[in-house]
Amino acid sequence: SRIHRTVERRRRVAGSSGRRVAVGRAMVADEARQLPGLGRKAGCPFEVGERAPLSRGAVNYRLEGPEGGAIVVCLHGLNASLASFGVLGAALIARGFRVLTYDLYGFGLSAVPGGRLNPDLYVTQLQELLDFVQQQERGPNGGVALSPVHIVGYCLGGIVATEFALRHPDRVGRLLLIAPCGFAPRSEAPCQPLLFGCLRRRCRGSLFLGLVRCIAWCCQLPARYYLRGKELDSFAPDVRDPDSEQFRAYARKNTERYAWALPRSLNSCLRGLRDMPIWREDFAGTYERFAASQVPVFFMWGDDDGVVPFSEAKDLLIDIFGPKGSSCILLADAGHGLILEEEDVAEVSACATNWFTGSQDPSWLQRLDTWSLSKQADAESNGGDKAEPQPAIVGPSAV
């Protein structure tokens, strides 16, 4: 095709200057941005940021916010992209943070490396991206190294954040985990025969992925036309009013992004389900090791979360992080999309500000104490009720 011929020409030119591989990858990424979207008419539906040439492929990222602000890294969930943090990221920037968002490998506009999409890959990706970004921040003449970063891990991103903090505690200030995976039991997983009887088996899983890839490649053009302008329920966010025009548009955008590169999207989603330790049987041991570390962690959850229900995670969360003295604040009536709705984002960003800055405001400290996991454990053991959700913003950041 014309695009592929153009890419090959640019690779040959790059090779003559001794930069064949690096520039070739960059050119492929640049062409990918210009690929036609649904119906061969729409442009790339993903948010295009800067490109970081890392060892396993280029990464699409954004670093925004005031110079000198503390860096907060935001890690998105499965089948998502850096666009997930559009609302929360803006709120954190308004509070003085420098926010780093990026597409995990296999998602958004980042590369799709071979092998497994597992924690080892994603920890290496974040490590290399921080090295790259911090080098850019320090400039060509070096200078003082930047302080450890704070991390927000949302859903699947919570697993990556936990693994990174466990392996590189010197690079992490504080963690905020929002409805993270790794706590719910396998018995609550949907499509269990497909997940555990096929996809997560070595031979069966490989055959199944190959079959799905073939079907997706054959059907991608009809699927693009069929999905054009549609909003699938599976892409609707778990919010209070998913039928509002705002979130119907959000669902349409997610559908468009998924269909824009259907084989890649479907393949990466299934590989993530196969390779990532999403359930407690896979990840409880890692959480236990992390709880024994010195990195402070704080949790937030929507009490009406339909994707990672707090009721399924509560017992393990209390058992592991109660003795550490961690707290988990529940937001009243919030679903899994608590990083999308304005009223929840106001609360999350206020709590994040207090947490990341180590606020000593008495109202904030009281709130942490009220939502202490150890206190929730004591209340349950004594037959009492857990603390009631208190969605009012507290602390000096609530201005």
Short mmCIF file of C-alpha atoms in Angstrom, two decimals:
data_model
loop_
_atom_site.label_atom_id
_atom_site.label_comp_id
_atom_site.label_asym_id
_atom_site.label_seq_id
_atom_site.Cartn_x
_atom_site.Cartn_y
_atom_site.Cartn_z
CA SER A 1 0.00 0.00 0.00
CA ARG A 2 1.01 3.64 -0.27
CA ILE A 3 1.51 3.93 3.46
CA HIS A 4 3.75 0.87 3.65
CA ARG A 5 5.83 2.08 0.66
CA THR A 6 6.26 5.44 2.38
CA VAL A 7 7.33 3.76 5.59
CA GLU A 8 9.90 1.63 3.74
CA ARG A 9 11.35 4.69 1.99
CA ARG A 10 11.69 6.50 5.30
CA ARG A 11 13.33 3.48 6.88
CA ARG A 12 15.94 3.39 4.08
CA VAL A 13 16.68 7.08 4.57
CA ALA A 14 16.93 6.57 8.32
CA GLY A 15 19.29 3.63 7.82
CA SER A 16 21.72 5.79 5.84
CA SER A 17 22.18 7.99 8.90
CA GLY A 18 22.74 5.07 11.23
CA ARG A 19 19.38 5.38 12.94
CA ARG A 20 17.36 2.78 10.97
CA VAL A 21 15.57 1.05 13.86
CA ALA A 22 14.76 4.05 16.05
CA VAL A 23 13.59 6.32 13.27
CA GLY A 24 11.84 3.47 11.46
CA ARG A 25 9.71 2.82 14.52
CA ALA A 26 8.95 6.52 14.82
CA MET A 27 7.87 6.67 11.19
CA VAL A 28 5.57 3.67 11.66
CA ALA A 29 4.04 5.43 14.64
CA ASP A 30 3.62 8.65 12.66
CA GLU A 31 1.90 6.77 9.85
CA ALA A 32 -0.32 5.00 12.36
CA ARG A 33 -1.62 8.37 13.49
CA GLN A 34 -2.72 9.11 9.92
CA LEU A 35 -4.40 5.78 9.18
CA PRO A 36 -8.03 6.22 8.18
CA GLY A 37 -10.50 5.42 10.89
CA LEU A 38 -14.06 4.14 10.70
CA GLY A 39 -15.30 3.98 7.15
CA ARG A 40 -11.87 5.09 5.88
CA LYS A 41 -12.91 8.68 6.61
CA ALA A 42 -12.40 9.46 10.28
CA GLY A 43 -8.95 10.18 11.66
CA CYS A 44 -7.25 8.52 14.58
CA PRO A 45 -9.73 8.48 17.49
CA PHE A 46 -7.06 8.20 20.18
CA GLU A 47 -5.42 11.12 21.96
CA VAL A 48 -1.98 11.70 20.46
CA GLY A 49 0.75 12.79 22.83
CA GLU A 50 4.54 12.69 22.75
CA ARG A 51 6.45 9.59 21.67
CA ALA A 52 9.01 7.87 23.90
CA PRO A 53 11.23 5.34 22.05
CA LEU A 54 11.62 2.57 24.64
CA SER A 55 13.20 -0.88 24.38
CA ARG A 56 9.95 -2.76 23.63
CA GLY A 57 8.50 -0.13 21.31
CA ALA A 58 7.33 3.47 21.20
CA VAL A 59 5.04 4.74 23.95
CA ASN A 60 2.39 7.43 23.59
CA TYR A 61 2.47 9.72 26.65
CA ARG A 62 1.60 13.16 27.95
CA LEU A 63 3.32 15.16 30.69
CA GLU A 64 1.29 18.21 31.63
CA GLY A 65 1.14 20.61 34.51
CA PRO A 66 3.17 23.39 36.13
CA GLU A 67 6.96 23.18 36.00
CA GLY A 68 8.36 22.06 39.32
CA GLY A 69 5.15 20.37 40.45
CA ALA A 70 5.30 16.92 42.00
CA ILE A 71 4.86 14.26 39.31
CA VAL A 72 1.78 12.03 39.55
CA VAL A 73 1.76 9.01 37.21
CA CYS A 74 -1.70 7.75 36.22
CA LEU A 75 -2.08 4.12 35.09
CA HIS A 76 -5.24 3.18 33.17
CA GLY A 77 -7.18 -0.06 33.13
CA LEU A 78 -7.73 -2.90 30.66
CA ASN A 79 -8.80 -1.97 27.14
CA ALA A 80 -8.37 1.75 27.86
CA SER A 81 -5.86 4.52 27.15
CA LEU A 82 -4.47 7.72 28.61
CA ALA A 83 -7.79 9.37 27.69
CA SER A 84 -9.28 7.68 30.78
CA PHE A 85 -7.66 10.40 32.89
CA GLY A 86 -8.89 13.38 30.93
CA VAL A 87 -11.08 14.66 33.77
CA LEU A 88 -9.05 13.53 36.78
CA GLY A 89 -5.77 14.58 35.18
CA ALA A 90 -7.08 18.10 34.60
CA ALA A 91 -8.25 18.29 38.21
CA LEU A 92 -4.84 17.23 39.52
CA ILE A 93 -3.08 19.73 37.24
CA ALA A 94 -5.34 22.48 38.60
CA ARG A 95 -4.14 21.52 42.08
CA GLY A 96 -0.51 22.03 41.12
CA PHE A 97 0.63 18.54 40.14
CA ARG A 98 2.55 17.59 37.03
CA VAL A 99 0.59 14.67 35.59
CA LEU A 100 2.11 11.89 33.50
CA THR A 101 -0.38 9.75 31.57
CA TYR A 102 0.49 7.15 28.94
CA ASP A 103 -0.87 4.20 27.00
CA LEU A 104 0.16 0.83 28.37
CA TYR A 105 1.75 -1.46 25.81
CA GLY A 106 -0.91 -3.00 23.58
CA PHE A 107 -3.41 -0.19 24.12
CA GLY A 108 -4.04 3.25 22.72
CA LEU A 109 -1.21 4.36 20.44
CA SER A 110 1.63 2.57 22.23
CA ALA A 111 3.41 -0.35 20.58
CA VAL A 112 2.19 -3.95 20.80
CA PRO A 113 5.29 -5.99 21.70
CA GLY A 114 5.46 -9.73 21.29
CA GLY A 115 5.46 -12.06 24.24
CA ARG A 116 3.21 -11.67 27.25
CA LEU A 117 1.39 -8.54 28.37
CA ASN A 118 2.25 -9.18 32.01
CA PRO A 119 3.49 -7.20 35.04
CA ASP A 120 7.14 -7.69 34.08
CA LEU A 121 6.53 -5.92 30.77
CA TYR A 122 4.54 -3.08 32.29
CA VAL A 123 6.97 -2.49 35.17
CA THR A 124 9.81 -2.24 32.66
CA GLN A 125 7.73 0.11 30.51
CA LEU A 126 7.10 2.47 33.43
CA GLN A 127 10.71 2.30 34.59
CA GLU A 128 12.03 3.19 31.14
CA LEU A 129 9.40 5.88 30.60
CA LEU A 130 10.31 7.56 33.88
CA ASP A 131 13.98 7.43 32.92
CA PHE A 132 13.14 9.00 29.56
CA VAL A 133 10.83 11.68 30.96
CA GLN A 134 13.11 12.59 33.83
CA GLN A 135 16.04 12.91 31.42
CA GLN A 136 13.91 15.26 29.33
CA GLU A 137 13.02 17.23 32.45
CA ARG A 138 16.65 17.52 33.54
CA GLY A 139 17.85 18.53 30.09
CA PRO A 140 21.04 17.64 28.20
CA ASN A 141 23.30 19.04 30.92
CA GLY A 142 21.92 16.77 33.62
CA GLY A 143 21.20 18.39 36.95
CA VAL A 144 19.51 17.32 40.11
CA ALA A 145 17.52 14.09 39.84
CA LEU A 146 13.77 14.46 40.28
CA SER A 147 12.01 13.36 43.44
CA PRO A 148 10.16 10.03 43.62
CA VAL A 149 6.83 10.11 41.81
CA HIS A 150 3.37 9.46 43.19
CA ILE A 151 1.24 6.90 41.35
CA VAL A 152 -2.49 6.58 40.76
CA GLY A 153 -3.36 3.01 39.77
CA TYR A 154 -6.87 2.53 38.42
CA CYS A 155 -8.38 -0.93 37.93
CA LEU A 156 -5.75 -3.00 36.07
CA GLY A 157 -3.34 -0.10 36.54
CA GLY A 158 -3.46 -0.84 40.27
CA ILE A 159 -1.64 -4.12 39.63
CA VAL A 160 1.08 -2.35 37.63
CA ALA A 161 1.40 0.36 40.30
CA THR A 162 1.72 -2.21 43.08
CA GLU A 163 4.31 -4.27 41.23
CA PHE A 164 6.34 -1.16 40.37
CA ALA A 165 6.29 0.14 43.95
CA LEU A 166 7.31 -3.28 45.25
CA ARG A 167 10.25 -3.57 42.85
CA HIS A 168 11.32 0.10 42.85
CA PRO A 169 10.32 1.55 46.25
CA ASP A 170 13.00 4.24 45.96
CA ARG A 171 11.22 5.72 42.94
CA VAL A 172 7.77 5.94 44.52
CA GLY A 173 6.50 8.49 47.02
CA ARG A 174 2.91 7.39 47.67
CA LEU A 175 0.33 5.17 46.01
CA LEU A 176 -3.36 5.82 45.44
CA LEU A 177 -5.18 2.70 44.23
CA ILE A 178 -8.66 3.29 42.83
CA ALA A 179 -10.84 0.17 42.57
CA PRO A 180 -7.79 -1.99 41.78
CA CYS A 181 -7.89 -5.50 40.36
CA GLY A 182 -6.35 -8.43 42.19
CA PHE A 183 -8.77 -8.64 45.13
CA ALA A 184 -11.87 -10.34 43.71
CA PRO A 185 -12.00 -14.17 43.64
CA ARG A 186 -12.05 -16.18 40.44
CA SER A 187 -15.43 -17.56 41.44
CA GLU A 188 -16.93 -14.13 40.66
CA ALA A 189 -15.33 -13.86 37.21
CA PRO A 190 -17.63 -13.86 34.15
CA CYS A 191 -17.25 -16.45 31.37
CA GLN A 192 -15.26 -18.77 33.62
CA PRO A 193 -15.11 -21.76 31.20
CA LEU A 194 -13.69 -19.51 28.48
CA LEU A 195 -11.27 -17.67 30.78
CA PHE A 196 -9.92 -20.50 32.89
CA GLY A 197 -10.67 -23.50 30.72
CA CYS A 198 -9.36 -22.04 27.48
CA LEU A 199 -7.79 -18.58 27.36
CA ARG A 200 -5.52 -18.99 30.38
CA ARG A 201 -4.34 -22.46 29.32
CA ARG A 202 -1.04 -22.50 27.42
CA CYS A 203 -1.95 -24.50 24.30
CA ARG A 204 -5.69 -23.85 24.20
CA GLY A 205 -5.14 -20.16 24.85
CA SER A 206 -2.62 -19.81 22.02
CA LEU A 207 -4.93 -21.58 19.57
CA PHE A 208 -7.89 -19.49 20.68
CA LEU A 209 -5.94 -16.21 20.29
CA GLY A 210 -4.79 -17.25 16.83
CA LEU A 211 -8.34 -18.06 15.78
CA VAL A 212 -9.66 -14.76 17.11
CA ARG A 213 -6.93 -12.82 15.32
CA CYS A 214 -7.78 -14.47 12.02
CA ILE A 215 -11.48 -13.75 12.39
CA ALA A 216 -10.81 -10.16 13.45
CA TRP A 217 -8.57 -9.50 10.44
CA CYS A 218 -11.14 -10.96 8.06
CA CYS A 219 -14.03 -9.03 9.58
CA GLN A 220 -12.40 -5.70 10.45
CA LEU A 221 -13.76 -3.68 7.52
CA PRO A 222 -17.38 -4.87 7.84
CA ALA A 223 -17.11 -4.40 11.60
CA ARG A 224 -15.90 -0.82 11.20
CA TYR A 225 -18.83 0.05 8.99
CA TYR A 226 -21.30 -1.72 11.26
CA LEU A 227 -19.98 -0.06 14.43
CA ARG A 228 -19.74 3.40 12.91
CA GLY A 229 -21.57 5.83 15.17
CA LYS A 230 -22.83 3.07 17.45
CA GLU A 231 -22.46 2.80 21.21
CA LEU A 232 -22.07 -0.71 22.58
CA ASP A 233 -23.20 -1.45 26.11
CA SER A 234 -19.86 -3.12 26.83
CA PHE A 235 -18.13 0.23 26.29
CA ALA A 236 -20.54 2.26 28.42
CA PRO A 237 -18.90 3.45 31.65
CA ASP A 238 -20.14 2.27 35.05
CA VAL A 239 -21.50 5.62 36.23
CA ARG A 240 -24.68 6.89 37.88
CA ASP A 241 -26.38 7.87 34.63
CA PRO A 242 -24.85 6.02 31.67
CA ASP A 243 -27.76 7.18 29.49
CA SER A 244 -26.81 10.85 29.79
CA GLU A 245 -25.61 12.44 26.57
CA GLN A 246 -22.15 12.93 28.05
CA PHE A 247 -21.60 9.25 28.70
CA ARG A 248 -23.42 8.07 25.59
CA ALA A 249 -20.85 10.11 23.67
CA TYR A 250 -18.15 8.51 25.81
CA ALA A 251 -19.44 5.04 24.88
CA ARG A 252 -19.51 5.97 21.19
CA LYS A 253 -15.92 7.19 21.40
CA ASN A 254 -14.80 3.99 23.11
CA THR A 255 -16.56 1.92 20.45
CA GLU A 256 -14.86 3.96 17.73
CA ARG A 257 -11.44 3.48 19.32
CA TYR A 258 -11.95 -0.26 19.65
CA ALA A 259 -13.12 -0.66 16.05
CA TRP A 260 -10.44 1.63 14.58
CA ALA A 261 -7.84 -1.14 15.00
CA LEU A 262 -10.10 -4.10 15.72
CA PRO A 263 -7.59 -6.98 15.44
CA ARG A 264 -5.10 -5.16 17.66
CA SER A 265 -7.75 -4.10 20.20
CA LEU A 266 -9.27 -7.55 20.52
CA ASN A 267 -5.89 -9.28 20.64
CA SER A 268 -4.51 -6.98 23.36
CA CYS A 269 -7.66 -7.27 25.46
CA LEU A 270 -7.56 -11.07 25.38
CA ARG A 271 -3.81 -11.15 26.02
CA GLY A 272 -4.30 -8.90 29.03
CA LEU A 273 -6.98 -11.22 30.41
CA ARG A 274 -4.66 -14.17 29.79
CA ASP A 275 -1.42 -12.74 31.18
CA MET A 276 -2.32 -10.31 33.97
CA PRO A 277 -2.93 -11.51 37.57
CA ILE A 278 -6.40 -10.02 37.80
CA TRP A 279 -7.86 -12.24 40.54
CA ARG A 280 -6.90 -12.75 44.17
CA GLU A 281 -5.69 -16.28 43.56
CA ASP A 282 -3.06 -14.77 41.26
CA PHE A 283 -2.11 -11.59 43.12
CA ALA A 284 -2.84 -11.87 46.85
CA GLY A 285 0.76 -12.89 47.56
CA THR A 286 2.07 -9.77 45.82
CA TYR A 287 -0.29 -7.56 47.81
CA GLU A 288 0.95 -9.22 51.01
CA ARG A 289 4.58 -8.51 50.11
CA PHE A 290 3.72 -4.94 49.21
CA ALA A 291 1.84 -4.43 52.49
CA ALA A 292 5.07 -5.36 54.29
CA SER A 293 6.97 -2.61 52.43
CA GLN A 294 7.45 0.99 53.53
CA VAL A 295 5.56 2.59 50.61
CA PRO A 296 2.37 4.30 51.89
CA VAL A 297 -0.84 3.28 50.10
CA PHE A 298 -4.38 4.63 50.19
CA PHE A 299 -7.50 3.18 48.53
CA MET A 300 -10.66 4.67 47.05
CA TRP A 301 -13.71 2.80 45.77
CA GLY A 302 -17.23 3.48 44.60
CA ASP A 303 -19.73 1.72 46.84
CA ASP A 304 -21.83 0.88 43.74
CA ASP A 305 -18.94 -0.42 41.62
CA GLY A 306 -20.28 -3.01 39.18
CA VAL A 307 -16.92 -3.94 37.61
CA VAL A 308 -14.73 -4.53 40.68
CA PRO A 309 -17.32 -4.60 43.48
CA PHE A 310 -15.99 -3.56 46.87
CA SER A 311 -18.05 -6.32 48.49
CA GLU A 312 -15.94 -8.93 46.65
CA ALA A 313 -12.65 -7.30 47.58
CA LYS A 314 -13.39 -6.12 51.13
CA ASP A 315 -12.35 -9.18 53.13
CA LEU A 316 -8.95 -9.59 51.48
CA LEU A 317 -8.33 -5.84 51.46
CA ILE A 318 -8.96 -5.65 55.22
CA ASP A 319 -6.92 -8.76 56.00
CA ILE A 320 -3.84 -7.58 54.07
CA PHE A 321 -3.84 -3.79 54.47
CA GLY A 322 -5.64 -3.41 57.82
CA PRO A 323 -2.46 -4.21 59.80
CA LYS A 324 -0.51 -1.74 57.63
CA GLY A 325 -2.78 1.06 58.82
CA SER A 326 -4.12 1.87 55.35
CA SER A 327 -7.48 3.52 54.72
CA CYS A 328 -10.10 2.99 52.02
CA ILE A 329 -12.66 5.71 51.39
CA LEU A 330 -15.93 4.69 49.74
CA LEU A 331 -17.78 7.23 47.61
CA ALA A 332 -21.54 7.10 47.96
CA ASP A 333 -23.42 5.86 44.87
CA ALA A 334 -20.25 5.97 42.75
CA GLY A 335 -19.59 3.23 40.21
CA HIS A 336 -16.36 2.03 38.64
CA GLY A 337 -16.23 5.24 36.61
CA LEU A 338 -15.47 7.45 39.61
CA ILE A 339 -12.56 8.99 37.68
CA LEU A 340 -15.01 10.21 35.01
CA GLU A 341 -17.90 11.89 36.83
CA GLU A 342 -17.29 15.48 37.87
CA GLU A 343 -18.67 15.12 41.39
CA ASP A 344 -16.56 12.04 42.07
CA VAL A 345 -13.47 13.53 40.44
CA ALA A 346 -13.73 16.56 42.73
CA GLU A 347 -13.66 14.18 45.69
CA VAL A 348 -10.92 11.95 44.30
CA SER A 349 -8.66 14.87 43.39
CA ALA A 350 -9.15 16.46 46.83
CA CYS A 351 -8.28 13.22 48.59
CA ALA A 352 -5.33 12.65 46.24
CA THR A 353 -4.00 16.13 47.00
CA ASN A 354 -4.23 15.60 50.73
CA TRP A 355 -2.66 12.14 50.43
CA PHE A 356 0.21 13.01 48.10
CA THR A 357 1.14 16.16 50.02
CA GLY A 358 1.02 14.39 53.37
CA SER A 359 -1.54 16.89 54.67
CA GLN A 360 -1.73 17.24 58.45
CA ASP A 361 -5.07 19.03 58.35
CA PRO A 362 -7.09 17.68 61.31
CA SER A 363 -10.22 17.06 59.22
CA TRP A 364 -8.23 15.00 56.71
CA LEU A 365 -6.48 13.00 59.42
CA GLN A 366 -9.83 12.38 61.05
CA ARG A 367 -11.23 11.15 57.79
CA LEU A 368 -8.34 8.75 57.26
CA ASP A 369 -8.90 7.44 60.77
CA THR A 370 -12.64 7.04 60.19
CA TRP A 371 -12.01 5.00 57.05
CA SER A 372 -9.12 3.01 58.49
CA LEU A 373 -9.30 -0.61 57.33
CA SER A 374 -8.37 -1.81 60.80
CA LYS A 375 -11.36 0.05 62.23
CA GLN A 376 -13.63 -1.42 59.58
CA ALA A 377 -12.34 -4.85 60.55
CA ASP A 378 -13.06 -4.17 64.23
CA ALA A 379 -16.55 -2.90 63.40
CA GLU A 380 -17.36 -6.02 61.42
CA SER A 381 -15.96 -8.36 64.07
CA ASN A 382 -18.11 -6.60 66.68
CA GLY A 383 -21.21 -6.86 64.53
CA GLY A 384 -21.32 -3.15 63.81
CA ASP A 385 -21.67 -1.35 60.51
CA LYS A 386 -18.77 -0.04 58.50
CA ALA A 387 -18.30 3.70 58.32
CA GLU A 388 -20.93 5.38 56.20
CA PRO A 389 -19.72 7.00 52.95
CA GLN A 390 -18.93 10.68 53.44
CA PRO A 391 -18.64 12.23 50.00
CA ALA A 392 -18.05 15.82 51.21
CA ILE A 393 -14.64 17.17 50.24
CA VAL A 394 -12.42 17.77 53.24
CA GLY A 395 -9.10 19.36 54.03
CA PRO A 396 -7.36 22.54 52.90
CA SER A 397 -7.45 21.45 49.24
CA ALA A 398 -11.23 21.78 49.12
CA VAL A 399 -11.31 25.32 47.85
#
